[in-house]
XYZ file of C-alpha atoms in Angstrom:
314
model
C 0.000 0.000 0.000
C 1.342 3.500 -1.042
C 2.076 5.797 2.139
C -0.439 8.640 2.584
C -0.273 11.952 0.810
C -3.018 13.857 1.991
C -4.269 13.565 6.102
C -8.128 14.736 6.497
C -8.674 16.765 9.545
C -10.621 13.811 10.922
C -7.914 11.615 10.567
C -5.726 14.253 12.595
C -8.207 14.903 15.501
C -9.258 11.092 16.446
C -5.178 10.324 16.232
C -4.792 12.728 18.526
C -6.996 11.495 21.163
C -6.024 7.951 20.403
C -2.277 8.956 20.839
C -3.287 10.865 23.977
C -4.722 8.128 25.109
C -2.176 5.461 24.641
C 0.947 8.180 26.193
C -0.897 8.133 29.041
C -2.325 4.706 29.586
C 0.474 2.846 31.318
C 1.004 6.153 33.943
C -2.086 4.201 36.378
C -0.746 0.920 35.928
C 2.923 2.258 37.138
C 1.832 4.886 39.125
C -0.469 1.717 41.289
C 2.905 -0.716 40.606
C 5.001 2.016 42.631
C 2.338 2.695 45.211
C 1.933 -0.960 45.709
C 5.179 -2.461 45.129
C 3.251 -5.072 43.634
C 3.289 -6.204 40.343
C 1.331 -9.941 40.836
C -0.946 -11.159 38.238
C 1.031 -8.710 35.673
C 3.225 -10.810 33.343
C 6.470 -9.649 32.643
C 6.779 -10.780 29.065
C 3.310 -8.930 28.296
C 5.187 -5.544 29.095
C 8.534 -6.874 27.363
C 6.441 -8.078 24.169
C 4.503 -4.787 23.863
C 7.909 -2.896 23.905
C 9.318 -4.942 21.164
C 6.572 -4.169 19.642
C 6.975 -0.543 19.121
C 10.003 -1.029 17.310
C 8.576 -2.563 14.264
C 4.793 -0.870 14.820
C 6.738 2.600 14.953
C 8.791 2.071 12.117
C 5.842 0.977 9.805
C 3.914 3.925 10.742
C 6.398 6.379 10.138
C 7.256 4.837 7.004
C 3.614 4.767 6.147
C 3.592 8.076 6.641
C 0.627 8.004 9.090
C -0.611 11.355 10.554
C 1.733 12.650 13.347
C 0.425 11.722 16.450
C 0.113 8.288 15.212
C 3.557 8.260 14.509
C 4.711 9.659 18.213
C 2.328 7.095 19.760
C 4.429 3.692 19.226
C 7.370 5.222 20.738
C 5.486 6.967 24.222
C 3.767 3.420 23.793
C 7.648 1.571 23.879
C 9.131 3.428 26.679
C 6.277 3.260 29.325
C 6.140 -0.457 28.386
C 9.574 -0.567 29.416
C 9.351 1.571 32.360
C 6.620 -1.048 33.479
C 8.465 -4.179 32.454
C 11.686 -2.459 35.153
C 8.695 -2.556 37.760
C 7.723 -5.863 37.417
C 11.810 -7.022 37.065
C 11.700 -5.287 40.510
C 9.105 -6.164 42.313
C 7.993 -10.004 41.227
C 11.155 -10.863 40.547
C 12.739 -9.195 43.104
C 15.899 -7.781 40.902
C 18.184 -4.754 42.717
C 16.895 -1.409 41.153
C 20.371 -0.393 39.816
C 20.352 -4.053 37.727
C 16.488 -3.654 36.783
C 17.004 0.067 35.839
C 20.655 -0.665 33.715
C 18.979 -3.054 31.499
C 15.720 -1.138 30.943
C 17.799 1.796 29.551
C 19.952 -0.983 28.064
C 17.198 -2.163 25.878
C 15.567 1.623 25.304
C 18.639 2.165 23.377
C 18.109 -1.212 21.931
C 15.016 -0.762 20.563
C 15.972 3.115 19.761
C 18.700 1.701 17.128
C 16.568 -0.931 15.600
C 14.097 1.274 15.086
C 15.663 4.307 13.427
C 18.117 0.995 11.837
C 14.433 -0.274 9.975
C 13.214 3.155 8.809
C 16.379 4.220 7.289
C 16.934 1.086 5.103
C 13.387 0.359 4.388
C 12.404 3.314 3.377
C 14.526 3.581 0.668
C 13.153 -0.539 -0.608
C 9.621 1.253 -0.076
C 10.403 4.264 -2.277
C 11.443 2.173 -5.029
C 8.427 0.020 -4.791
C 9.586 -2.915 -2.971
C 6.245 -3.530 -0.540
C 7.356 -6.656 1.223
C 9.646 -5.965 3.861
C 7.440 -2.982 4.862
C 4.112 -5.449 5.092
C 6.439 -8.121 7.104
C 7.533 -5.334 9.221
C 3.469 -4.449 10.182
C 2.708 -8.610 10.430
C 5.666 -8.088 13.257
C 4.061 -5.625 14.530
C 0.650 -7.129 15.298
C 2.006 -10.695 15.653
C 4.185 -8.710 19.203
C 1.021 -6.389 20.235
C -1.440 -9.651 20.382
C 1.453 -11.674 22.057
C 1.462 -9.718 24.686
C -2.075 -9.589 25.587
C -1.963 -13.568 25.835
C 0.072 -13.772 28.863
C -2.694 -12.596 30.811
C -4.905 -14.579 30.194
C -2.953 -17.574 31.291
C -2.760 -15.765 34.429
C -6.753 -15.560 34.109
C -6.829 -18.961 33.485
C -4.824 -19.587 36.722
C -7.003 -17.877 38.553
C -10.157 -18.960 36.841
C -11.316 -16.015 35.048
C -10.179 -13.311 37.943
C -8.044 -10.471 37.012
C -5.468 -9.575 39.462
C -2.671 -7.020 39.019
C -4.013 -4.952 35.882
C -4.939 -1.437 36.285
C -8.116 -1.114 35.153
C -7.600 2.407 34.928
C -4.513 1.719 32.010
C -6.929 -1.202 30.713
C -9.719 1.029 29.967
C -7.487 3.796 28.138
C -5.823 1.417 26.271
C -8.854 -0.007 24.783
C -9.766 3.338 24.082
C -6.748 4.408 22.464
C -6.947 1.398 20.305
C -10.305 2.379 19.106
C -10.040 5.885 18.469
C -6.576 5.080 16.542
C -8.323 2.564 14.822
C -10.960 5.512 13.796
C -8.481 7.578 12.615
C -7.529 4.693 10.146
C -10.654 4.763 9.198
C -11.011 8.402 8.364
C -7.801 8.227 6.358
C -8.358 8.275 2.294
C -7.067 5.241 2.237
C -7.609 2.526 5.119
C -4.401 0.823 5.909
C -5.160 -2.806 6.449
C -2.175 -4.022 8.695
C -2.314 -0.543 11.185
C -6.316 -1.842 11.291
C -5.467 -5.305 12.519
C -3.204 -3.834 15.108
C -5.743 -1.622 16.777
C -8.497 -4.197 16.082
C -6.658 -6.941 17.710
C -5.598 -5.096 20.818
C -9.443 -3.939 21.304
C -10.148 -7.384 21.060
C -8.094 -8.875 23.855
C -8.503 -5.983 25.649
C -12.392 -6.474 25.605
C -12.093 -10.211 26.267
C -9.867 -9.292 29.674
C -12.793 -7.205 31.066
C -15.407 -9.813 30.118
C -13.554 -12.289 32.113
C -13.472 -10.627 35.114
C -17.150 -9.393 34.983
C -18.335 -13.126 34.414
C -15.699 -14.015 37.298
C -17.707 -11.389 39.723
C -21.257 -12.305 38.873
C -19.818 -16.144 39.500
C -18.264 -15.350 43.312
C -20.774 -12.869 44.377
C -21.941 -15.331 47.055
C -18.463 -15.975 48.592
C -17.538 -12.496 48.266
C -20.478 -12.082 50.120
C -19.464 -14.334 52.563
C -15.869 -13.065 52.971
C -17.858 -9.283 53.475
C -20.526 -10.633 56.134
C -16.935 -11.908 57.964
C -14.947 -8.799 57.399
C -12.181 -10.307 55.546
C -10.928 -10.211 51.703
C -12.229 -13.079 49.438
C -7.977 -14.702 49.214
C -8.628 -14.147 53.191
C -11.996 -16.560 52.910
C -10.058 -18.746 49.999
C -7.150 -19.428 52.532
C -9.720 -20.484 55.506
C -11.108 -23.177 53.501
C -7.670 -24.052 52.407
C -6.231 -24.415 55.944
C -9.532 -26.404 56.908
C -9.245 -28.962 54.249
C -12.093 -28.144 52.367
C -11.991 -28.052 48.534
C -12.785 -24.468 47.489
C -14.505 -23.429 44.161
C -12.368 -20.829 43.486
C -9.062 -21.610 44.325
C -6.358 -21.282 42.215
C -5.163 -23.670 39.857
C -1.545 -25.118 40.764
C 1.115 -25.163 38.460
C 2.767 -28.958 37.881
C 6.021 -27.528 39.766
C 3.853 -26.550 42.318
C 1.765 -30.010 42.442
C 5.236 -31.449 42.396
C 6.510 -30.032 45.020
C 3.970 -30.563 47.600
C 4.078 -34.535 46.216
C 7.661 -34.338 46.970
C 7.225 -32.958 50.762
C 4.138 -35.354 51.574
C 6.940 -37.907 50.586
C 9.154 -36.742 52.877
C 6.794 -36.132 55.149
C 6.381 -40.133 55.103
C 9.840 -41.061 54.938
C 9.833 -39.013 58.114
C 7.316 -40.647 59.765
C 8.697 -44.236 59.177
C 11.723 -43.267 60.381
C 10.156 -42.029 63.477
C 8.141 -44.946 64.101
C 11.588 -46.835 63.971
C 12.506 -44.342 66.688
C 10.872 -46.229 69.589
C 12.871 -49.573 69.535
C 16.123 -47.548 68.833
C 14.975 -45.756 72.295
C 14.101 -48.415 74.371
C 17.380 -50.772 72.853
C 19.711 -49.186 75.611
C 17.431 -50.205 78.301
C 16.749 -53.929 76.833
C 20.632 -53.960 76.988
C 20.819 -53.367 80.552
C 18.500 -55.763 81.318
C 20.248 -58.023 79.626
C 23.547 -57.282 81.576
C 22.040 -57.547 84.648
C 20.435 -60.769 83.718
C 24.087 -61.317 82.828
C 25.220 -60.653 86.312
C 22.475 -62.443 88.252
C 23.321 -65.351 86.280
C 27.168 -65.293 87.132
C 26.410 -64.497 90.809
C 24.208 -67.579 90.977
C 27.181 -69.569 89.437
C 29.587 -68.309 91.542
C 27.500 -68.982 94.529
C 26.503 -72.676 93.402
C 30.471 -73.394 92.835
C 31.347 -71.877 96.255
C 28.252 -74.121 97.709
C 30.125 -76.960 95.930
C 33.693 -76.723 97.465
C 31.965 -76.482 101.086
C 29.915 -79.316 100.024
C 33.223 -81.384 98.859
């Protein structure tokens, strides 16, 4: 597809709020990471994936030629994904700040020289009508931006169907962003296919993320009802029925390293107990031994007092 020539004022204005939008969006999610200094339920490689994916997303659009705020976009969209990715290095992972912080600006600078590395040599192929690399460059693009919306919902899944650790602040304003970006594809002369799927795709997920935790509500609204009548939180409720034994709807799922693990310690656990029961004997073996001794020296006083009975006798 030829870049764009001519940007209607349409085009201009819904970029603008869509580019607004998507600066901004991550600010909640690392303003509540930093407040918290909790990043649980947030997936590391979603915020790593959505920064590699401004490098390839940025370059197509600027070689596009896409309106100007839907240029800036990719690259406010890169560095707060990064800035959020250092978080979650930080606090999950529990990485020093100096080690989290060198390789965040580490791969900025990364992703900087890639970037500007893409636009200056496929521009030229583009110019001279060579379409391919440019249209790989945009699969990239979306292929990265829907990658990392899939590590959440594994984490959904884990929890089955709650959402913990998103913003939904930054989940809401990234949805929008998405579809007022997608809008100002739309009000372009010429709609631009691959930029579509990107926005479309990311809506999407996005949309699929909040349905999941609305059906998760309506589900749990009796035991968060419970946990409210008791004055606790509903992981407060989940970890009563968990120390009583009792099998709990709602509980998350365990990972196999996890199931593993506690196999491995009831096994222990047994091989502890057997050795235990083992104790008892080894306990009570010195006093069988003196027993025996002094059964031993019973016997050899009787002997010595039957042969001394003897001589008087002979």
């Amino acid at each position: 597809m030829a870049p764009q020539t001519d940007i209607p004022i349409a085009a201009n204005v819904l970029g603008t709020i869509g580019t607004i939008l998507w600066c901004i969006q991550l600010i909640p999610q690392i303003w509540a990471n930093w407040r918290t200094k909790k990043t649980d339920g947030l997936p590391a490689s979603m915020m790593f994936l959505w920064a590699a994916c401004g490098v390839p997303f940025g370059a197509y659009a600027i070689i596009q030629n896409f309106n100007i705020p839907i240029q800036v976009q990719p690259q406010c969209f890169m560095v707060l994904s990064i800035v959020s990715w250092v978080q979650i290095l930080m606090y999950t992972h529990k990485w020093p700040t100096w080690k989290a912080t060198t390789l965040g600006l580490a791969v900025t600078l990364a992703c900087g020289g890639i970037e500007a590395t893409l636009i200056l040599t496929l521009r030229v192929l583009y110019e001279r009508g060579h379409d391919t690399p440019v249209v790989v460059v945009g699969v990239v693009a979306s292929v990265l931006l829907a990658g990392g919306l899939l590590p959440p919902y594994g984490e959904i899944w884990k929890r089955r169907g709650r959402v913990v650790g998103i913003n939904w602040v930054f989940l809401s304003m990234d949805c929008a962003g998405a579809f007022f970006s997608l809008l100002a594809l739309v009000a372009q002369n010429t709609f631009d296919v691959l930029g579509g799927i990107i926005y479309a795709v990311c809506c999407a997920l996005e949309l699929g993320i909040f349905t999941s935790h609305i059906i998760w509500l309506l589900r749990t609204r009796k035991v968060r009802r419970e946990a409210k009548n008791k004055g606790i939180t509903f992981d407060e409720l989940a970890a009563e029925y968990e120390e009583k034994g009792e099998p709990f709807k709602f509980a998350e799922r365990k990972s196999k390293k996890t199931k593993k693990g506690n196999s491995r310690r009831g096994e222990s656990d047994l091989e502890t107990g057997s050795d235990s029961s083992n104790e008892v004997p080894l306990r009570e073996q010195p006093n069988a031994v003196v027993a025996k001794n002094n059964e031993k020296q019973q016997m050899c006083g009787v002997g010595r007092v039957t042969k001394g009975s003897s001589s008087l006798l002979g």
